[in-house]
PDB file of N, CA and C in Angstrom:
ATOM      1  N   ILE A  17      -2.282  -5.991  14.448  1.00 55.00           N
ATOM      2  CA  ILE A  17      -1.064  -6.626  14.991  1.00 55.00           C
ATOM      3  C   ILE A  17      -0.412  -7.471  13.902  1.00 55.00           C
ATOM      4  N   MET A  18       0.892  -7.371  13.809  1.00 60.00           N
ATOM      5  CA  MET A  18       1.621  -8.092  12.763  1.00 60.00           C
ATOM      6  C   MET A  18       2.295  -9.309  13.382  1.00 60.00           C
ATOM      7  N   ASN A  19       2.139 -10.464  12.734  1.00 71.00           N
ATOM      8  CA  ASN A  19       2.819 -11.633  13.295  1.00 71.00           C
ATOM      9  C   ASN A  19       4.286 -11.640  12.887  1.00 71.00           C
ATOM     10  N   SER A  20       5.065 -12.502  13.540  1.00 70.00           N
ATOM     11  CA  SER A  20       6.521 -12.476  13.337  1.00 70.00           C
ATOM     12  C   SER A  20       6.904 -12.852  11.909  1.00 70.00           C
ATOM     13  N   ARG A  21       6.135 -13.724  11.271  1.00 71.00           N
ATOM     14  CA  ARG A  21       6.461 -14.101   9.894  1.00 71.00           C
ATOM     15  C   ARG A  21       6.267 -12.903   8.950  1.00 71.00           C
ATOM     16  N   ASP A  22       5.175 -12.155   9.157  1.00 76.00           N
ATOM     17  CA  ASP A  22       4.947 -10.954   8.347  1.00 76.00           C
ATOM     18  C   ASP A  22       6.046  -9.921   8.586  1.00 76.00           C
ATOM     19  N   LYS A  23       6.435  -9.752   9.856  1.00 73.00           N
ATOM     20  CA  LYS A  23       7.489  -8.796  10.182  1.00 73.00           C
ATOM     21  C   LYS A  23       8.806  -9.243   9.558  1.00 73.00           C
ATOM     22  N   GLY A  24       9.084 -10.556   9.599  1.00 79.00           N
ATOM     23  CA  GLY A  24      10.300 -11.086   8.983  1.00 79.00           C
ATOM     24  C   GLY A  24      10.315 -10.837   7.483  1.00 79.00           C
ATOM     25  N   ALA A  25       9.182 -11.069   6.836  1.00 84.00           N
ATOM     26  CA  ALA A  25       9.090 -10.839   5.388  1.00 84.00           C
ATOM     27  C   ALA A  25       9.282  -9.361   5.066  1.00 84.00           C
ATOM     28  N   ARG A  26       8.679  -8.496   5.880  1.00 87.00           N
ATOM     29  CA  ARG A  26       8.855  -7.052   5.670  1.00 87.00           C
ATOM     30  C   ARG A  26      10.318  -6.669   5.857  1.00 87.00           C
ATOM     31  N   GLY A  27      10.953  -7.230   6.886  1.00 87.00           N
ATOM     32  CA  GLY A  27      12.372  -6.962   7.122  1.00 87.00           C
ATOM     33  C   GLY A  27      13.239  -7.417   5.961  1.00 87.00           C
ATOM     34  N   GLU A  28      12.909  -8.576   5.393  1.00 87.00           N
ATOM     35  CA  GLU A  28      13.668  -9.077   4.241  1.00 87.00           C
ATOM     36  C   GLU A  28      13.498  -8.168   3.036  1.00 87.00           C
ATOM     37  N   ARG A  29      12.293  -7.658   2.814  1.00 87.00           N
ATOM     38  CA  ARG A  29      12.072  -6.714   1.702  1.00 87.00           C
ATOM     39  C   ARG A  29      12.853  -5.416   1.927  1.00 87.00           C
ATOM     40  N   GLU A  30      12.846  -4.926   3.182  1.00 91.00           N
ATOM     41  CA  GLU A  30      13.604  -3.713   3.507  1.00 91.00           C
ATOM     42  C   GLU A  30      15.100  -3.937   3.289  1.00 91.00           C
ATOM     43  N   ALA A  31      15.600  -5.091   3.732  1.00 88.00           N
ATOM     44  CA  ALA A  31      17.023  -5.406   3.570  1.00 88.00           C
ATOM     45  C   ALA A  31      17.378  -5.501   2.092  1.00 88.00           C
ATOM     46  N   ARG A  32      16.520  -6.136   1.318  1.00 87.00           N
ATOM     47  CA  ARG A  32      16.716  -6.229  -0.131  1.00 87.00           C
ATOM     48  C   ARG A  32      16.840  -4.834  -0.734  1.00 87.00           C
ATOM     49  N   ASP A  33      15.945  -3.945  -0.358  1.00 88.00           N
ATOM     50  CA  ASP A  33      15.956  -2.584  -0.897  1.00 88.00           C
ATOM     51  C   ASP A  33      17.214  -1.826  -0.468  1.00 88.00           C
ATOM     52  N   GLU A  34      17.661  -2.058   0.770  1.00 89.00           N
ATOM     53  CA  GLU A  34      18.869  -1.402   1.269  1.00 89.00           C
ATOM     54  C   GLU A  34      20.106  -1.891   0.507  1.00 89.00           C
ATOM     55  N   LEU A  35      20.175  -3.187   0.239  1.00 86.00           N
ATOM     56  CA  LEU A  35      21.290  -3.733  -0.546  1.00 86.00           C
ATOM     57  C   LEU A  35      21.331  -3.113  -1.940  1.00 86.00           C
ATOM     58  N   LYS A  36      20.167  -2.994  -2.550  1.00 85.00           N
ATOM     59  CA  LYS A  36      20.096  -2.385  -3.884  1.00 85.00           C
ATOM     60  C   LYS A  36      20.556  -0.930  -3.838  1.00 85.00           C
ATOM     61  N   LYS A  37      20.080  -0.193  -2.820  1.00 87.00           N
ATOM     62  CA  LYS A  37      20.382   1.238  -2.709  1.00 87.00           C
ATOM     63  C   LYS A  37      21.859   1.476  -2.407  1.00 87.00           C
ATOM     64  N   VAL A  38      22.416   0.773  -1.421  1.00 86.00           N
ATOM     65  CA  VAL A  38      23.769   1.056  -0.952  1.00 86.00           C
ATOM     66  C   VAL A  38      24.843   0.412  -1.829  1.00 86.00           C
ATOM     67  N   LEU A  39      24.618  -0.847  -2.231  1.00 83.00           N
ATOM     68  CA  LEU A  39      25.649  -1.566  -2.996  1.00 83.00           C
ATOM     69  C   LEU A  39      25.307  -1.734  -4.474  1.00 83.00           C
ATOM     70  N   GLY A  40      24.102  -1.365  -4.848  1.00 81.00           N
ATOM     71  CA  GLY A  40      23.712  -1.470  -6.248  1.00 81.00           C
ATOM     72  C   GLY A  40      23.637  -2.901  -6.755  1.00 81.00           C
ATOM     73  N   CYS A  41      23.370  -3.838  -5.843  1.00 78.00           N
ATOM     74  CA  CYS A  41      23.346  -5.231  -6.283  1.00 78.00           C
ATOM     75  C   CYS A  41      21.919  -5.692  -6.551  1.00 78.00           C
ATOM     76  N   GLU A  42      21.827  -6.725  -7.359  1.00 78.00           N
ATOM     77  CA  GLU A  42      20.544  -7.380  -7.568  1.00 78.00           C
ATOM     78  C   GLU A  42      20.208  -8.114  -6.275  1.00 78.00           C
ATOM     79  N   ALA A  43      18.952  -8.062  -5.854  1.00 78.00           N
ATOM     80  CA  ALA A  43      18.569  -8.750  -4.617  1.00 78.00           C
ATOM     81  C   ALA A  43      17.067  -9.023  -4.632  1.00 78.00           C
ATOM     82  N   ARG A  44      16.709 -10.136  -3.990  1.00 73.00           N
ATOM     83  CA  ARG A  44      15.306 -10.495  -3.807  1.00 73.00           C
ATOM     84  C   ARG A  44      15.194 -11.330  -2.548  1.00 73.00           C
ATOM     85  N   ARG A  45      13.994 -11.455  -2.024  1.00 74.00           N
ATOM     86  CA  ARG A  45      13.778 -12.322  -0.858  1.00 74.00           C
ATOM     87  C   ARG A  45      14.059 -13.762  -1.250  1.00 74.00           C
ATOM     88  N   GLY A  46      14.635 -14.517  -0.345  1.00 75.00           N
ATOM     89  CA  GLY A  46      15.012 -15.897  -0.628  1.00 75.00           C
ATOM     90  C   GLY A  46      13.859 -16.867  -0.610  1.00 75.00           C
ATOM     91  N   GLN A  47      13.068 -16.873   0.437  1.00 66.00           N
ATOM     92  CA  GLN A  47      12.060 -17.914   0.607  1.00 66.00           C
ATOM     93  C   GLN A  47      10.886 -17.765  -0.343  1.00 66.00           C
ATOM     94  N   GLN A  48      10.690 -16.595  -0.903  1.00 49.00           N
ATOM     95  CA  GLN A  48       9.538 -16.421  -1.788  1.00 49.00           C
ATOM     96  C   GLN A  48       9.668 -17.267  -3.047  1.00 49.00           C
ATOM     97  N   PHE A  49      10.889 -17.620  -3.436  1.00 49.00           N
ATOM     98  CA  PHE A  49      11.074 -18.424  -4.639  1.00 49.00           C
ATOM     99  C   PHE A  49      11.336 -19.890  -4.330  1.00 49.00           C
ATOM    100  N   SER A  50      12.284 -20.171  -3.430  1.00 47.00           N
ATOM    101  CA  SER A  50      12.638 -21.561  -3.182  1.00 47.00           C
ATOM    102  C   SER A  50      11.826 -22.183  -2.057  1.00 47.00           C
ATOM    103  N   GLY A  51      11.410 -21.355  -1.099  1.00 46.00           N
ATOM    104  CA  GLY A  51      10.536 -21.835  -0.055  1.00 46.00           C
ATOM    105  C   GLY A  51      11.162 -22.752   0.968  1.00 46.00           C
ATOM    106  N   GLY A  52      12.422 -23.110   0.783  1.00 48.00           N
ATOM    107  CA  GLY A  52      13.054 -24.039   1.708  1.00 48.00           C
ATOM    108  C   GLY A  52      13.430 -23.371   3.012  1.00 48.00           C
ATOM    109  N   LYS A  53      13.455 -24.145   4.074  1.00 51.00           N
ATOM    110  CA  LYS A  53      13.838 -23.641   5.389  1.00 51.00           C
ATOM    111  C   LYS A  53      15.267 -23.117   5.387  1.00 51.00           C
ATOM    112  N   ASP A  54      16.143 -23.761   4.594  1.00 59.00           N
ATOM    113  CA  ASP A  54      17.553 -23.374   4.604  1.00 59.00           C
ATOM    114  C   ASP A  54      17.915 -22.393   3.497  1.00 59.00           C
ATOM    115  N   SER A  55      16.915 -21.849   2.797  1.00 67.00           N
ATOM    116  CA  SER A  55      17.228 -20.848   1.776  1.00 67.00           C
ATOM    117  C   SER A  55      17.568 -19.532   2.473  1.00 67.00           C
ATOM    118  N   PRO A  56      18.461 -18.728   1.877  1.00 72.00           N
ATOM    119  CA  PRO A  56      18.855 -17.479   2.538  1.00 72.00           C
ATOM    120  C   PRO A  56      17.684 -16.496   2.611  1.00 72.00           C
ATOM    121  N   ASP A  57      17.774 -15.576   3.579  1.00 78.00           N
ATOM    122  CA  ASP A  57      16.729 -14.558   3.722  1.00 78.00           C
ATOM    123  C   ASP A  57      16.671 -13.665   2.490  1.00 78.00           C
ATOM    124  N   VAL A  58      17.855 -13.321   1.979  1.00 79.00           N
ATOM    125  CA  VAL A  58      17.949 -12.466   0.797  1.00 79.00           C
ATOM    126  C   VAL A  58      18.933 -13.100  -0.186  1.00 79.00           C
ATOM    127  N   VAL A  59      18.476 -13.309  -1.412  1.00 76.00           N
ATOM    128  CA  VAL A  59      19.346 -13.792  -2.483  1.00 76.00           C
ATOM    129  C   VAL A  59      19.844 -12.554  -3.215  1.00 76.00           C
ATOM    130  N   HIS A  60      21.162 -12.476  -3.438  1.00 78.00           N
ATOM    131  CA  HIS A  60      21.738 -11.264  -4.013  1.00 78.00           C
ATOM    132  C   HIS A  60      22.884 -11.627  -4.953  1.00 78.00           C
ATOM    133  N   SER A  61      23.406 -10.615  -5.609  1.00 75.00           N
ATOM    134  CA  SER A  61      24.430 -10.836  -6.641  1.00 75.00           C
ATOM    135  C   SER A  61      25.859 -10.681  -6.130  1.00 75.00           C
ATOM    136  N   ILE A  62      26.066 -10.587  -4.818  1.00 86.00           N
ATOM    137  CA  ILE A  62      27.430 -10.521  -4.277  1.00 86.00           C
ATOM    138  C   ILE A  62      27.879 -11.950  -4.010  1.00 86.00           C
ATOM    139  N   GLU A  63      28.727 -12.454  -4.869  1.00 87.00           N
ATOM    140  CA  GLU A  63      29.126 -13.847  -4.797  1.00 87.00           C
ATOM    141  C   GLU A  63      29.868 -14.159  -3.496  1.00 87.00           C
ATOM    142  N   GLY A  64      29.509 -15.292  -2.882  1.00 91.00           N
ATOM    143  CA  GLY A  64      30.228 -15.773  -1.714  1.00 91.00           C
ATOM    144  C   GLY A  64      29.861 -15.130  -0.392  1.00 91.00           C
ATOM    145  N   VAL A  65      28.705 -14.444  -0.337  1.00 92.00           N
ATOM    146  CA  VAL A  65      28.268 -13.796   0.899  1.00 92.00           C
ATOM    147  C   VAL A  65      26.868 -14.295   1.246  1.00 92.00           C
ATOM    148  N   HIS A  66      26.702 -14.751   2.493  1.00 92.00           N
ATOM    149  CA  HIS A  66      25.400 -15.191   2.992  1.00 92.00           C
ATOM    150  C   HIS A  66      24.868 -14.139   3.954  1.00 92.00           C
ATOM    151  N   ILE A  67      23.640 -13.682   3.717  1.00 92.00           N
ATOM    152  CA  ILE A  67      23.055 -12.633   4.560  1.00 92.00           C
ATOM    153  C   ILE A  67      21.874 -13.180   5.346  1.00 92.00           C
ATOM    154  N   GLU A  68      21.969 -13.010   6.651  1.00 91.00           N
ATOM    155  CA  GLU A  68      20.878 -13.319   7.572  1.00 91.00           C
ATOM    156  C   GLU A  68      20.243 -11.988   7.962  1.00 91.00           C
ATOM    157  N   VAL A  69      18.917 -11.884   7.878  1.00 91.00           N
ATOM    158  CA  VAL A  69      18.225 -10.629   8.184  1.00 91.00           C
ATOM    159  C   VAL A  69      17.497 -10.761   9.519  1.00 91.00           C
ATOM    160  N   LYS A  70      17.720  -9.797  10.392  1.00 93.00           N
ATOM    161  CA  LYS A  70      17.024  -9.740  11.677  1.00 93.00           C
ATOM    162  C   LYS A  70      16.388  -8.371  11.823  1.00 93.00           C
ATOM    163  N   ARG A  71      15.058  -8.335  11.782  1.00 91.00           N
ATOM    164  CA  ARG A  71      14.293  -7.089  11.932  1.00 91.00           C
ATOM    165  C   ARG A  71      13.550  -7.197  13.251  1.00 91.00           C
ATOM    166  N   THR A  72      14.245  -6.843  14.340  1.00 91.00           N
ATOM    167  CA  THR A  72      13.704  -7.078  15.671  1.00 91.00           C
ATOM    168  C   THR A  72      14.185  -6.020  16.664  1.00 91.00           C
ATOM    169  N   GLU A  73      13.399  -5.816  17.688  1.00 93.00           N
ATOM    170  CA  GLU A  73      13.775  -4.870  18.744  1.00 93.00           C
ATOM    171  C   GLU A  73      14.797  -5.495  19.690  1.00 93.00           C
ATOM    172  N   THR A  74      14.703  -6.791  19.885  1.00 94.00           N
ATOM    173  CA  THR A  74      15.653  -7.491  20.752  1.00 94.00           C
ATOM    174  C   THR A  74      16.598  -8.271  19.854  1.00 94.00           C
ATOM    175  N   PHE A  75      17.878  -7.959  19.937  1.00 95.00           N
ATOM    176  CA  PHE A  75      18.856  -8.526  19.007  1.00 95.00           C
ATOM    177  C   PHE A  75      20.020  -9.116  19.776  1.00 95.00           C
ATOM    178  N   ASN A  76      20.312 -10.370  19.505  1.00 97.00           N
ATOM    179  CA  ASN A  76      21.471 -11.039  20.081  1.00 97.00           C
ATOM    180  C   ASN A  76      22.436 -11.304  18.931  1.00 97.00           C
ATOM    181  N   ALA A  77      23.481 -10.493  18.837  1.00 97.00           N
ATOM    182  CA  ALA A  77      24.417 -10.577  17.706  1.00 97.00           C
ATOM    183  C   ALA A  77      25.063 -11.951  17.605  1.00 97.00           C
ATOM    184  N   TYR A  78      25.424 -12.542  18.727  1.00 98.00           N
ATOM    185  CA  TYR A  78      26.106 -13.835  18.692  1.00 98.00           C
ATOM    186  C   TYR A  78      25.169 -14.953  18.256  1.00 98.00           C
ATOM    187  N   LYS A  79      23.932 -14.896  18.723  1.00 97.00           N
ATOM    188  CA  LYS A  79      22.940 -15.900  18.312  1.00 97.00           C
ATOM    189  C   LYS A  79      22.648 -15.770  16.806  1.00 97.00           C
ATOM    190  N   ALA A  80      22.483 -14.532  16.347  1.00 96.00           N
ATOM    191  CA  ALA A  80      22.215 -14.296  14.928  1.00 96.00           C
ATOM    192  C   ALA A  80      23.404 -14.740  14.067  1.00 96.00           C
ATOM    193  N   MET A  81      24.624 -14.443  14.533  1.00 97.00           N
ATOM    194  CA  MET A  81      25.812 -14.830  13.776  1.00 97.00           C
ATOM    195  C   MET A  81      25.955 -16.348  13.743  1.00 97.00           C
ATOM    196  N   LYS A  82      25.640 -17.008  14.842  1.00 97.00           N
ATOM    197  CA  LYS A  82      25.709 -18.473  14.863  1.00 97.00           C
ATOM    198  C   LYS A  82      24.781 -19.064  13.799  1.00 97.00           C
ATOM    199  N   GLN A  83      23.583 -18.513  13.688  1.00 94.00           N
ATOM    200  CA  GLN A  83      22.643 -18.971  12.659  1.00 94.00           C
ATOM    201  C   GLN A  83      23.210 -18.706  11.266  1.00 94.00           C
ATOM    202  N   ALA A  84      23.772 -17.508  11.056  1.00 94.00           N
ATOM    203  CA  ALA A  84      24.348 -17.165   9.751  1.00 94.00           C
ATOM    204  C   ALA A  84      25.499 -18.107   9.404  1.00 94.00           C
ATOM    205  N   VAL A  85      26.371 -18.396  10.375  1.00 96.00           N
ATOM    206  CA  VAL A  85      27.506 -19.303  10.151  1.00 96.00           C
ATOM    207  C   VAL A  85      26.992 -20.691   9.784  1.00 96.00           C
ATOM    208  N   ASN A  86      25.989 -21.172  10.527  1.00 95.00           N
ATOM    209  CA  ASN A  86      25.448 -22.505  10.263  1.00 95.00           C
ATOM    210  C   ASN A  86      24.823 -22.612   8.876  1.00 95.00           C
ATOM    211  N   ASP A  87      24.234 -21.524   8.396  1.00 92.00           N
ATOM    212  CA  ASP A  87      23.556 -21.530   7.094  1.00 92.00           C
ATOM    213  C   ASP A  87      24.478 -21.155   5.932  1.00 92.00           C
ATOM    214  N   ALA A  88      25.632 -20.553   6.220  1.00 92.00           N
ATOM    215  CA  ALA A  88      26.471 -19.969   5.168  1.00 92.00           C
ATOM    216  C   ALA A  88      27.298 -20.988   4.390  1.00 92.00           C
ATOM    217  N   GLY A  89      27.589 -22.117   4.975  1.00 92.00           N
ATOM    218  CA  GLY A  89      28.470 -23.069   4.302  1.00 92.00           C
ATOM    219  C   GLY A  89      29.838 -22.446   4.102  1.00 92.00           C
ATOM    220  N   GLU A  90      30.301 -22.387   2.850  1.00 94.00           N
ATOM    221  CA  GLU A  90      31.616 -21.809   2.528  1.00 94.00           C
ATOM    222  C   GLU A  90      31.553 -20.292   2.321  1.00 94.00           C
ATOM    223  N   GLN A  91      30.360 -19.730   2.361  1.00 94.00           N
ATOM    224  CA  GLN A  91      30.200 -18.293   2.131  1.00 94.00           C
ATOM    225  C   GLN A  91      30.552 -17.493   3.377  1.00 94.00           C
ATOM    226  N   VAL A  92      30.773 -16.194   3.197  1.00 96.00           N
ATOM    227  CA  VAL A  92      31.027 -15.286   4.321  1.00 96.00           C
ATOM    228  C   VAL A  92      29.682 -14.992   4.996  1.00 96.00           C
ATOM    229  N   PRO A  93      29.557 -15.312   6.299  1.00 96.00           N
ATOM    230  CA  PRO A  93      28.285 -15.045   6.990  1.00 96.00           C
ATOM    231  C   PRO A  93      28.206 -13.606   7.490  1.00 96.00           C
ATOM    232  N   VAL A  94      27.107 -12.942   7.177  1.00 95.00           N
ATOM    233  CA  VAL A  94      26.863 -11.600   7.704  1.00 95.00           C
ATOM    234  C   VAL A  94      25.412 -11.501   8.160  1.00 95.00           C
ATOM    235  N   VAL A  95      25.168 -10.561   9.055  1.00 96.00           N
ATOM    236  CA  VAL A  95      23.821 -10.327   9.569  1.00 96.00           C
ATOM    237  C   VAL A  95      23.471  -8.871   9.330  1.00 96.00           C
ATOM    238  N   MET A  96      22.309  -8.641   8.735  1.00 94.00           N
ATOM    239  CA  MET A  96      21.767  -7.281   8.626  1.00 94.00           C
ATOM    240  C   MET A  96      20.701  -7.159   9.707  1.00 94.00           C
ATOM    241  N   HIS A  97      20.783  -6.080  10.498  1.00 96.00           N
ATOM    242  CA  HIS A  97      19.829  -5.892  11.590  1.00 96.00           C
ATOM    243  C   HIS A  97      19.307  -4.460  11.610  1.00 96.00           C
ATOM    244  N   ARG A  98      18.009  -4.357  11.943  1.00 95.00           N
ATOM    245  CA  ARG A  98      17.413  -3.037  12.133  1.00 95.00           C
ATOM    246  C   ARG A  98      16.317  -3.110  13.181  1.00 95.00           C
ATOM    247  N   LYS A  99      16.332  -2.134  14.087  1.00 94.00           N
ATOM    248  CA  LYS A  99      15.243  -1.926  15.036  1.00 94.00           C
ATOM    249  C   LYS A  99      14.308  -0.880  14.443  1.00 94.00           C
ATOM    250  N   ASN A 100      13.113  -0.775  15.001  1.00 93.00           N
ATOM    251  CA  ASN A 100      12.182   0.272  14.581  1.00 93.00           C
ATOM    252  C   ASN A 100      12.845   1.638  14.724  1.00 93.00           C
ATOM    253  N   ASN A 101      12.634   2.482  13.743  1.00 94.00           N
ATOM    254  CA  ASN A 101      13.113   3.867  13.754  1.00 94.00           C
ATOM    255  C   ASN A 101      14.630   3.986  13.859  1.00 94.00           C
ATOM    256  N   GLN A 102      15.350   2.973  13.398  1.00 96.00           N
ATOM    257  CA  GLN A 102      16.813   2.992  13.393  1.00 96.00           C
ATOM    258  C   GLN A 102      17.308   2.604  12.004  1.00 96.00           C
ATOM    259  N   GLU A 103      18.580   2.885  11.753  1.00 95.00           N
ATOM    260  CA  GLU A 103      19.146   2.519  10.455  1.00 95.00           C
ATOM    261  C   GLU A 103      19.631   1.072  10.477  1.00 95.00           C
ATOM    262  N   TRP A 104      19.875   0.520   9.295  1.00 95.00           N
ATOM    263  CA  TRP A 104      20.378  -0.842   9.168  1.00 95.00           C
ATOM    264  C   TRP A 104      21.821  -0.927   9.648  1.00 95.00           C
ATOM    265  N   LEU A 105      22.129  -2.029  10.322  1.00 96.00           N
ATOM    266  CA  LEU A 105      23.494  -2.342  10.726  1.00 96.00           C
ATOM    267  C   LEU A 105      23.914  -3.630  10.029  1.00 96.00           C
ATOM    268  N   LEU A 106      25.200  -3.749   9.778  1.00 95.00           N
ATOM    269  CA  LEU A 106      25.755  -4.976   9.211  1.00 95.00           C
ATOM    270  C   LEU A 106      26.729  -5.543  10.232  1.00 95.00           C
ATOM    271  N   VAL A 107      26.541  -6.795  10.607  1.00 97.00           N
ATOM    272  CA  VAL A 107      27.395  -7.458  11.589  1.00 97.00           C
ATOM    273  C   VAL A 107      28.155  -8.577  10.880  1.00 97.00           C
ATOM    274  N   CYS A 108      29.465  -8.587  11.085  1.00 97.00           N
ATOM    275  CA  CYS A 108      30.270  -9.696  10.575  1.00 97.00           C
ATOM    276  C   CYS A 108      31.343 -10.036  11.595  1.00 97.00           C
ATOM    277  N   ARG A 109      31.867 -11.257  11.506  1.00 98.00           N
ATOM    278  CA  ARG A 109      32.990 -11.609  12.373  1.00 98.00           C
ATOM    279  C   ARG A 109      34.203 -10.824  11.878  1.00 98.00           C
ATOM    280  N   PHE A 110      34.978 -10.290  12.807  1.00 98.00           N
ATOM    281  CA  PHE A 110      36.124  -9.470  12.428  1.00 98.00           C
ATOM    282  C   PHE A 110      37.070 -10.227  11.502  1.00 98.00           C
ATOM    283  N   LYS A 111      37.274 -11.519  11.750  1.00 98.00           N
ATOM    284  CA  LYS A 111      38.181 -12.312  10.917  1.00 98.00           C
ATOM    285  C   LYS A 111      37.672 -12.444   9.479  1.00 98.00           C
ATOM    286  N   ASP A 112      36.374 -12.235   9.266  1.00 97.00           N
ATOM    287  CA  ASP A 112      35.798 -12.325   7.914  1.00 97.00           C
ATOM    288  C   ASP A 112      35.812 -10.997   7.178  1.00 97.00           C
ATOM    289  N   LEU A 113      36.198  -9.917   7.866  1.00 97.00           N
ATOM    290  CA  LEU A 113      36.131  -8.586   7.259  1.00 97.00           C
ATOM    291  C   LEU A 113      36.947  -8.459   5.968  1.00 97.00           C
ATOM    292  N   PRO A 114      38.203  -8.938   5.916  1.00 97.00           N
ATOM    293  CA  PRO A 114      38.946  -8.819   4.651  1.00 97.00           C
ATOM    294  C   PRO A 114      38.259  -9.545   3.486  1.00 97.00           C
ATOM    295  N   LYS A 115      37.753 -10.740   3.760  1.00 95.00           N
ATOM    296  CA  LYS A 115      37.081 -11.513   2.707  1.00 95.00           C
ATOM    297  C   LYS A 115      35.785 -10.827   2.270  1.00 95.00           C
ATOM    298  N   LEU A 116      35.036 -10.299   3.243  1.00 94.00           N
ATOM    299  CA  LEU A 116      33.796  -9.593   2.933  1.00 94.00           C
ATOM    300  C   LEU A 116      34.090  -8.343   2.102  1.00 94.00           C
ATOM    301  N   ALA A 117      35.089  -7.572   2.516  1.00 93.00           N
ATOM    302  CA  ALA A 117      35.454  -6.361   1.774  1.00 93.00           C
ATOM    303  C   ALA A 117      35.867  -6.716   0.353  1.00 93.00           C
ATOM    304  N   SER A 118      36.608  -7.795   0.196  1.00 92.00           N
ATOM    305  CA  SER A 118      37.038  -8.239  -1.126  1.00 92.00           C
ATOM    306  C   SER A 118      35.843  -8.619  -1.994  1.00 92.00           C
ATOM    307  N   ARG A 119      34.880  -9.335  -1.412  1.00 90.00           N
ATOM    308  CA  ARG A 119      33.676  -9.746  -2.170  1.00 90.00           C
ATOM    309  C   ARG A 119      32.873  -8.531  -2.612  1.00 90.00           C
ATOM    310  N   ILE A 120      32.718  -7.571  -1.711  1.00 88.00           N
ATOM    311  CA  ILE A 120      31.959  -6.360  -2.058  1.00 88.00           C
ATOM    312  C   ILE A 120      32.719  -5.553  -3.107  1.00 88.00           C
ATOM    313  N   HIS A 121      34.026  -5.431  -2.935  1.00 85.00           N
ATOM    314  CA  HIS A 121      34.854  -4.704  -3.902  1.00 85.00           C
ATOM    315  C   HIS A 121      34.765  -5.366  -5.283  1.00 85.00           C
ATOM    316  N   PHE A 122      34.904  -6.676  -5.315  1.00 83.00           N
ATOM    317  CA  PHE A 122      34.817  -7.416  -6.578  1.00 83.00           C
ATOM    318  C   PHE A 122      33.459  -7.186  -7.240  1.00 83.00           C
ATOM    319  N   HIS A 123      32.397  -7.209  -6.440  1.00 75.00           N
ATOM    320  CA  HIS A 123      31.056  -6.977  -6.968  1.00 75.00           C
ATOM    321  C   HIS A 123      30.969  -5.593  -7.596  1.00 75.00           C
ATOM    322  N   CYS A 124      31.517  -4.591  -6.914  1.00 72.00           N
ATOM    323  CA  CYS A 124      31.455  -3.213  -7.422  1.00 72.00           C
ATOM    324  C   CYS A 124      32.271  -3.043  -8.691  1.00 72.00           C
ATOM    325  N   ILE A 125      33.426  -3.713  -8.780  1.00 66.00           N
ATOM    326  CA  ILE A 125      34.253  -3.680 -10.003  1.00 66.00           C
ATOM    327  C   ILE A 125      33.494  -4.330 -11.154  1.00 66.00           C
ATOM    328  N   GLU A 126      32.920  -5.505 -10.887  1.00 67.00           N
ATOM    329  CA  GLU A 126      32.141  -6.220 -11.907  1.00 67.00           C
ATOM    330  C   GLU A 126      30.994  -5.347 -12.414  1.00 67.00           C
ATOM    331  N   LYS A 127      30.284  -4.710 -11.474  1.00 64.00           N
ATOM    332  CA  LYS A 127      29.142  -3.879 -11.819  1.00 64.00           C
ATOM    333  C   LYS A 127      29.587  -2.692 -12.683  1.00 64.00           C
ATOM    334  N   ALA A 128      30.743  -2.120 -12.357  1.00 60.00           N
ATOM    335  CA  ALA A 128      31.224  -0.954 -13.088  1.00 60.00           C
ATOM    336  C   ALA A 128      31.653  -1.301 -14.513  1.00 60.00           C
ATOM    337  N   THR A 129      32.059  -2.546 -14.740  1.00 63.00           N
ATOM    338  CA  THR A 129      32.571  -2.927 -16.064  1.00 63.00           C
ATOM    339  C   THR A 129      31.509  -3.570 -16.957  1.00 63.00           C
ATOM    340  N   THR A 130      30.284  -3.740 -16.428  1.00 60.00           N
ATOM    341  CA  THR A 130      29.248  -4.361 -17.258  1.00 60.00           C
ATOM    342  C   THR A 130      28.251  -3.337 -17.742  1.00 60.00           C
TER     343      THR A 130
END
């Protein structure tokens, strides 16, 4: 039996790998280095984006987004979620979509020119 902390850590590693695969960004688990309660689940190279990872069968998008908003500060809050045997989903507030798209686009341009 896996406890929730182990499952959370596994989910963060999976999310890190998905970010690397899909967006080609540098990424690592957040708490493994800084250890703070308020450190992000995944530290990545997309400037201005805060990612909250939820690897759970029961998912409340609004509750997860509230946590992401509270932790994001000035960054764009997003939630990555996956259930067992399902693909990753990305949840963002609709009003943040233009800013999120711009951040991802900027990251991809930067990556292409370096």
